[in-house]
Coordinates of C-alpha atoms and ligand atoms in Angstrom, one line a residue:
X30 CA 0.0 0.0 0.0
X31 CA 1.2 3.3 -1.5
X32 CA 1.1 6.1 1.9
X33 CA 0.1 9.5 0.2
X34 CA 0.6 12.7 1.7
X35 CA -1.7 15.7 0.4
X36 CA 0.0 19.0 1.6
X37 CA -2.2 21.6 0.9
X38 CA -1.5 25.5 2.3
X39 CA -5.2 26.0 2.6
X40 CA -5.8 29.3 2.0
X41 CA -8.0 30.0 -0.3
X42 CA -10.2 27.9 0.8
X43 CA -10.5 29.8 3.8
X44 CA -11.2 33.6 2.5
X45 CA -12.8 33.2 -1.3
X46 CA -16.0 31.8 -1.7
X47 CA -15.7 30.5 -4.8
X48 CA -12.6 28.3 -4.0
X49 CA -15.1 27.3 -1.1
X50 CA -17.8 26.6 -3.3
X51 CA -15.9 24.2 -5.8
X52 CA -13.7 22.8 -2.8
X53 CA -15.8 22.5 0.4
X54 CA -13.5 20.4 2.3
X55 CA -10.5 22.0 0.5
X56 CA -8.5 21.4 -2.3
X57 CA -6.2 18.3 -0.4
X58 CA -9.4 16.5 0.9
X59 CA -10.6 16.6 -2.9
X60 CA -7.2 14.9 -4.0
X61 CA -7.1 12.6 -1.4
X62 CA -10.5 11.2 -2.2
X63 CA -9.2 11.1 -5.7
X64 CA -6.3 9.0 -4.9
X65 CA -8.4 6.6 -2.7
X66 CA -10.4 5.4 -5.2
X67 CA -7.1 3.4 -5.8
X68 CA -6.9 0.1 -4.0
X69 CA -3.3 0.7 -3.9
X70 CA -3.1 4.0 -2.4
X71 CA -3.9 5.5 1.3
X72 CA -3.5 9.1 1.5
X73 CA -4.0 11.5 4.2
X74 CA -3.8 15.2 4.7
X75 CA -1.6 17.7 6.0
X76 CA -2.0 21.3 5.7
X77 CA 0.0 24.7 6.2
X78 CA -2.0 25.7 9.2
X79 CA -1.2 22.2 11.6
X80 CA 2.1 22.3 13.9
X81 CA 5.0 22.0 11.5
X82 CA 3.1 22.7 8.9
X83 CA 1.6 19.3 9.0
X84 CA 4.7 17.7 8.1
X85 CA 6.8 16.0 11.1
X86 CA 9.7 14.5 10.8
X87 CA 7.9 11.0 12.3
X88 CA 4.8 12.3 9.2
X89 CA 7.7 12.6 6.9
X90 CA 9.4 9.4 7.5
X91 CA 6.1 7.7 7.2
X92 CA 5.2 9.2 3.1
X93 CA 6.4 7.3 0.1
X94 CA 4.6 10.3 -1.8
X95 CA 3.8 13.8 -1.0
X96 CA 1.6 16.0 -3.1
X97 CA 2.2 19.9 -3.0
X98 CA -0.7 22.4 -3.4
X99 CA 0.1 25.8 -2.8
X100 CA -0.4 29.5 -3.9
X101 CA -0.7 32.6 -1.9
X102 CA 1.9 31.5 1.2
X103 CA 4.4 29.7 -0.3
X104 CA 7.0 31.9 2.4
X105 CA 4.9 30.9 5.4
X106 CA 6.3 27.2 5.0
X107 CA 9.3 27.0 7.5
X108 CA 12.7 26.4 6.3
X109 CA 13.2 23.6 9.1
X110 CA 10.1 21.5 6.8
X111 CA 11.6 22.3 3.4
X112 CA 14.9 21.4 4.3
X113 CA 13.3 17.7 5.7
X114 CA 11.1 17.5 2.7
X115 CA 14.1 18.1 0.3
X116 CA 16.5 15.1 2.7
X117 CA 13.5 12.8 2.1
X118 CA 13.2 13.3 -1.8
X119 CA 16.9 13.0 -2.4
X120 CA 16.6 9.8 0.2
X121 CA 14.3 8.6 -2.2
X122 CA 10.4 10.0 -1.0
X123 CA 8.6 10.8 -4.6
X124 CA 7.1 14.2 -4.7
X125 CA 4.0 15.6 -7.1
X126 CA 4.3 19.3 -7.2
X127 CA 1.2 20.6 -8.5
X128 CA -0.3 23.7 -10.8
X129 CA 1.1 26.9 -8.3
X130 CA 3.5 25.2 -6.8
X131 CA 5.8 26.0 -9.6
X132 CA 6.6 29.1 -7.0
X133 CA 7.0 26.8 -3.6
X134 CA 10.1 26.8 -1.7
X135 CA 10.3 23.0 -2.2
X136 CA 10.1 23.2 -5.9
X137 CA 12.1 25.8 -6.6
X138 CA 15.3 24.2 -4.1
X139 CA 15.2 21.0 -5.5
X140 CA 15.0 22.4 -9.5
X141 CA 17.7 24.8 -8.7
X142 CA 16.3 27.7 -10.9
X143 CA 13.3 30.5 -10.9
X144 CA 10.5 28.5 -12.1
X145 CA 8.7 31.6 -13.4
X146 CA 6.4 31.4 -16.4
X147 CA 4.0 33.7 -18.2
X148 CA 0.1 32.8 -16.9
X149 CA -3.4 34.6 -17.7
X150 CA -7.0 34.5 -15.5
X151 CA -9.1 34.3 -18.2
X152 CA -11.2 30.6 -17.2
X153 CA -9.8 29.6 -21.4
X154 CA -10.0 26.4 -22.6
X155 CA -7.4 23.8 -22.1
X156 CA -6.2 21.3 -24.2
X157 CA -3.9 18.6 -22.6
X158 CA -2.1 16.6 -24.9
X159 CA -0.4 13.0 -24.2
X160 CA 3.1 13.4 -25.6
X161 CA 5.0 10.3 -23.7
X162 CA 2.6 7.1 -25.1
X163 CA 3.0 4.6 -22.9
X164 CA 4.8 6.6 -20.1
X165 CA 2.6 5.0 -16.6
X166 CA 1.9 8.4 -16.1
X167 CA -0.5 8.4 -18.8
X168 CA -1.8 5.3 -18.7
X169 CA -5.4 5.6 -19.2
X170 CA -5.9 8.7 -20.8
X171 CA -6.8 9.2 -24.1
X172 CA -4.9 10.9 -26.7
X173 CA -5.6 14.2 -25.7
X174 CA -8.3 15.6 -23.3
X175 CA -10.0 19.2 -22.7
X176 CA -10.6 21.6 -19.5
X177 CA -13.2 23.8 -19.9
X178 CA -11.6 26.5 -17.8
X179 CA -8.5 27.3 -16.5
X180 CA -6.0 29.7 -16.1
X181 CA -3.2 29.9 -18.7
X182 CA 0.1 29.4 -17.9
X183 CA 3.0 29.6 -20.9
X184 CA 6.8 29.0 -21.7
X185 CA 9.0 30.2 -21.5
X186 CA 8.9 28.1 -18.3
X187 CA 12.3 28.3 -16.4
X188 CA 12.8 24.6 -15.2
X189 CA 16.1 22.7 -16.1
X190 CA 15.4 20.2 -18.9
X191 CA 12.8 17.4 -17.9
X192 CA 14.1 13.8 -18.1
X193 CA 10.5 13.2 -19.7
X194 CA 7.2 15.6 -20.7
X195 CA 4.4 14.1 -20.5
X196 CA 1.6 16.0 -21.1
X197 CA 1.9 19.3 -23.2
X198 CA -0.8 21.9 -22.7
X199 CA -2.4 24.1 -25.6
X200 CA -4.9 27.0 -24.2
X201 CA -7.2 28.9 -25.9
X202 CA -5.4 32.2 -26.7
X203 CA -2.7 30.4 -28.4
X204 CA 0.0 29.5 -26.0
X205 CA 1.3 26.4 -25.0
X206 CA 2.9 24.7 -21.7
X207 CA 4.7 21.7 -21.0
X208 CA 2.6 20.7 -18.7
X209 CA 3.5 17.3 -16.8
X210 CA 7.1 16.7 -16.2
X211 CA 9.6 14.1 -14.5
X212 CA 13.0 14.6 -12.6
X213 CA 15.3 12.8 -10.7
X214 CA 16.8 13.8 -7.6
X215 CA 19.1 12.1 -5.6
X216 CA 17.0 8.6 -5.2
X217 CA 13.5 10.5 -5.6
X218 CA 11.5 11.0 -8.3
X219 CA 9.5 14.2 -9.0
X220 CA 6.8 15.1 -11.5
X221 CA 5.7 18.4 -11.9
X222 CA 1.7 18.5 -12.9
X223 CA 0.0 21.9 -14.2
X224 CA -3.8 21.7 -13.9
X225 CA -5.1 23.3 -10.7
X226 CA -6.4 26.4 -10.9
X227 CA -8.0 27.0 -7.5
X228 CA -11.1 29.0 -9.4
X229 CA -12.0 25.6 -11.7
X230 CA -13.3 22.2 -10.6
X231 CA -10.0 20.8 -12.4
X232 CA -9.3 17.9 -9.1
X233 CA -13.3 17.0 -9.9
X234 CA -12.7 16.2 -13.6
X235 CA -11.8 11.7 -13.9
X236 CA -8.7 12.7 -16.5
X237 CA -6.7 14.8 -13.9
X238 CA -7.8 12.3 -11.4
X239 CA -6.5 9.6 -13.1
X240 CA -3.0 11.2 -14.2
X241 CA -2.8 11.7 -10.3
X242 CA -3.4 8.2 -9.3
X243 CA -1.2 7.2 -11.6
X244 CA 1.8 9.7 -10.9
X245 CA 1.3 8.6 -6.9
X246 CA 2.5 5.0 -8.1
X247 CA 5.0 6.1 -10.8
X248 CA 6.7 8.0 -7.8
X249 CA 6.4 5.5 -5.1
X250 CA 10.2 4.6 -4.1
X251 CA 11.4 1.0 -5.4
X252 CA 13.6 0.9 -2.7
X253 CA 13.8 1.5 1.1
X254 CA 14.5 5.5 2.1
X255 CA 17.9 6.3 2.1
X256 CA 18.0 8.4 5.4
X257 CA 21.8 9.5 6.0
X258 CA 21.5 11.3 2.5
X259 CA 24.3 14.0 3.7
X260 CA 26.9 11.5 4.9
X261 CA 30.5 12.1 3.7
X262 CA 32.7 9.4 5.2
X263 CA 36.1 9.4 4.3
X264 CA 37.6 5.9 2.7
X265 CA 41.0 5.2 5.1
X266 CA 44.0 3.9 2.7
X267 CA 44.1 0.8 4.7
X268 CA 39.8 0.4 3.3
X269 CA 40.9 0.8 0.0
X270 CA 40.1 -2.5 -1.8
X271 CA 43.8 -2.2 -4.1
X272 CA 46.8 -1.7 -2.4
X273 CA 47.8 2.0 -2.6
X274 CA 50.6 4.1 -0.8
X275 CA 50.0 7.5 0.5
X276 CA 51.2 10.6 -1.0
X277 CA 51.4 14.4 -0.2
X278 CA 50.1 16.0 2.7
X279 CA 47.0 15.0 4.5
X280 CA 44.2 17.7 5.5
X281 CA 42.0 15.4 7.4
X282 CA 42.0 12.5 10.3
X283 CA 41.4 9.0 9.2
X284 CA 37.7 7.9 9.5
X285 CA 36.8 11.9 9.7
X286 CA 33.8 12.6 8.1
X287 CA 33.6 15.5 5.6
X288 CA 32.4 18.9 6.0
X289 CA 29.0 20.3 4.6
Ligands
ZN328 ZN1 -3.6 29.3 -10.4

């Protein structure tokens, strides 16, 4: 059994009544039932507003994947939680960074660039094209599938280059979006998703729900969570597995571990 982790900041929810409308038990709770339908998956919730911001390191150690909605408060997540969310991907943790959270703290540290794109409010038409046949992430969908509304986001989209695109997005007024993307980092896999608007019923529609399902398992580790991601031991010349002699002068201690 897959454990999912919803992370939601759960704001708008709170002060827009439209948000409210579409999401009643907000935008995580939405997802979460999505991903249940899934024999293989049990999610749970965690939101900005709980202790830690819902995200413990005992919560943390206990996620094979964590989902990432957020918008307006991307700076009220503490540093202490990025920092544990970023050791777990790179231990191996997948992670599903979705629509706005282009802009989170997470995304942004573990993609190493801005992550800025052009985007326009204008509830447009979206057209969500399949360009990775076969890829799990897809499996399911058809060849291409519509949103009735949503906002626009365009390239130029600053993200290093995907190891995969899955999905790319046309919209209405012309532009397009490469809209559902993999990475690699350290052991844990990442895929970046676009639909999401908080204004549109986009985690109600069976397409996005299934590309979400399907993403959850695609990023489940294969392997146990590699927890001492930052150790630097040093290899003593009487470890090394041919016989070597030592040479030149020596900075460091035997068996000292390295400096970060
Ligand atoms: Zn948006």
């Amino acid at each position: 059994m897959i454990r999912a982790v919803v992370w939601n900041e759960n704001v708008h929810e709170q002060t827009n009544e439209a948000v409210a409308a579409i999401y009643p038990d907000g935008i995580h709770n939405c997802i979460a039932q999505a991903l249940d339908a899934d024999t293989g998956i049990a999610s749970t919730t965690a939101t900005l507003q709980e202790a830690e911001n819902g995200l413990s390191a005992a919560r943390i150690d206990q996620t094979d994947v964590l989902l990432w909605w957020g918008h307006a408060a991307h700076g009220e997540v503490a540093d202490v939680v990025v920092d544990r969310v970023a050791d777990a991907v790179w231990g191996g943790m997948g992670l599903i960074i979705l629509h706005s959270a282009h802009f989170s703290k997470i995304f942004k540290r573990l993609m190493g660039t801005p992550c800025n794109l052009t985007w326009r409010e204008a509830g447009e038409r979206e057209r969500i094209w399949v360009t990775a046949r076969g890829h799990p992430i897809a499996r399911g969908l058809p060849e291409h599938f519509d949103l009735e509304s949503e906002e626009m986001y365009g390239e130029p989209f600053a993200v290093p280059e995907p190891l995969e695109t899955v999905f790319i997005s046309w919209f209405q007024g012309g532009e397009v979006f490469r809209s559902g993307l993999t990475y690699r980092r350290g052991a844990g896999r990442i895929f970046y998703f676009r639909p999401g608007h908080e204004t549109c019923p986009t985690y109600h529609d069976e397409n996005i729900r299934r590309v979400l399902v399907n993403a959850v398992h695609w990023a489940n580790p294969a392997a146990a969570r590699i927890t001492n991601v930052h150790y630097a031991p040093s290899r003593d010349v009487s470890d090394a597995l041919e016989p070597i002699s030592e040479r030149g002068p020596k900075l460091h201690a035997p068996g000292e571990e390295g400096l970060r």
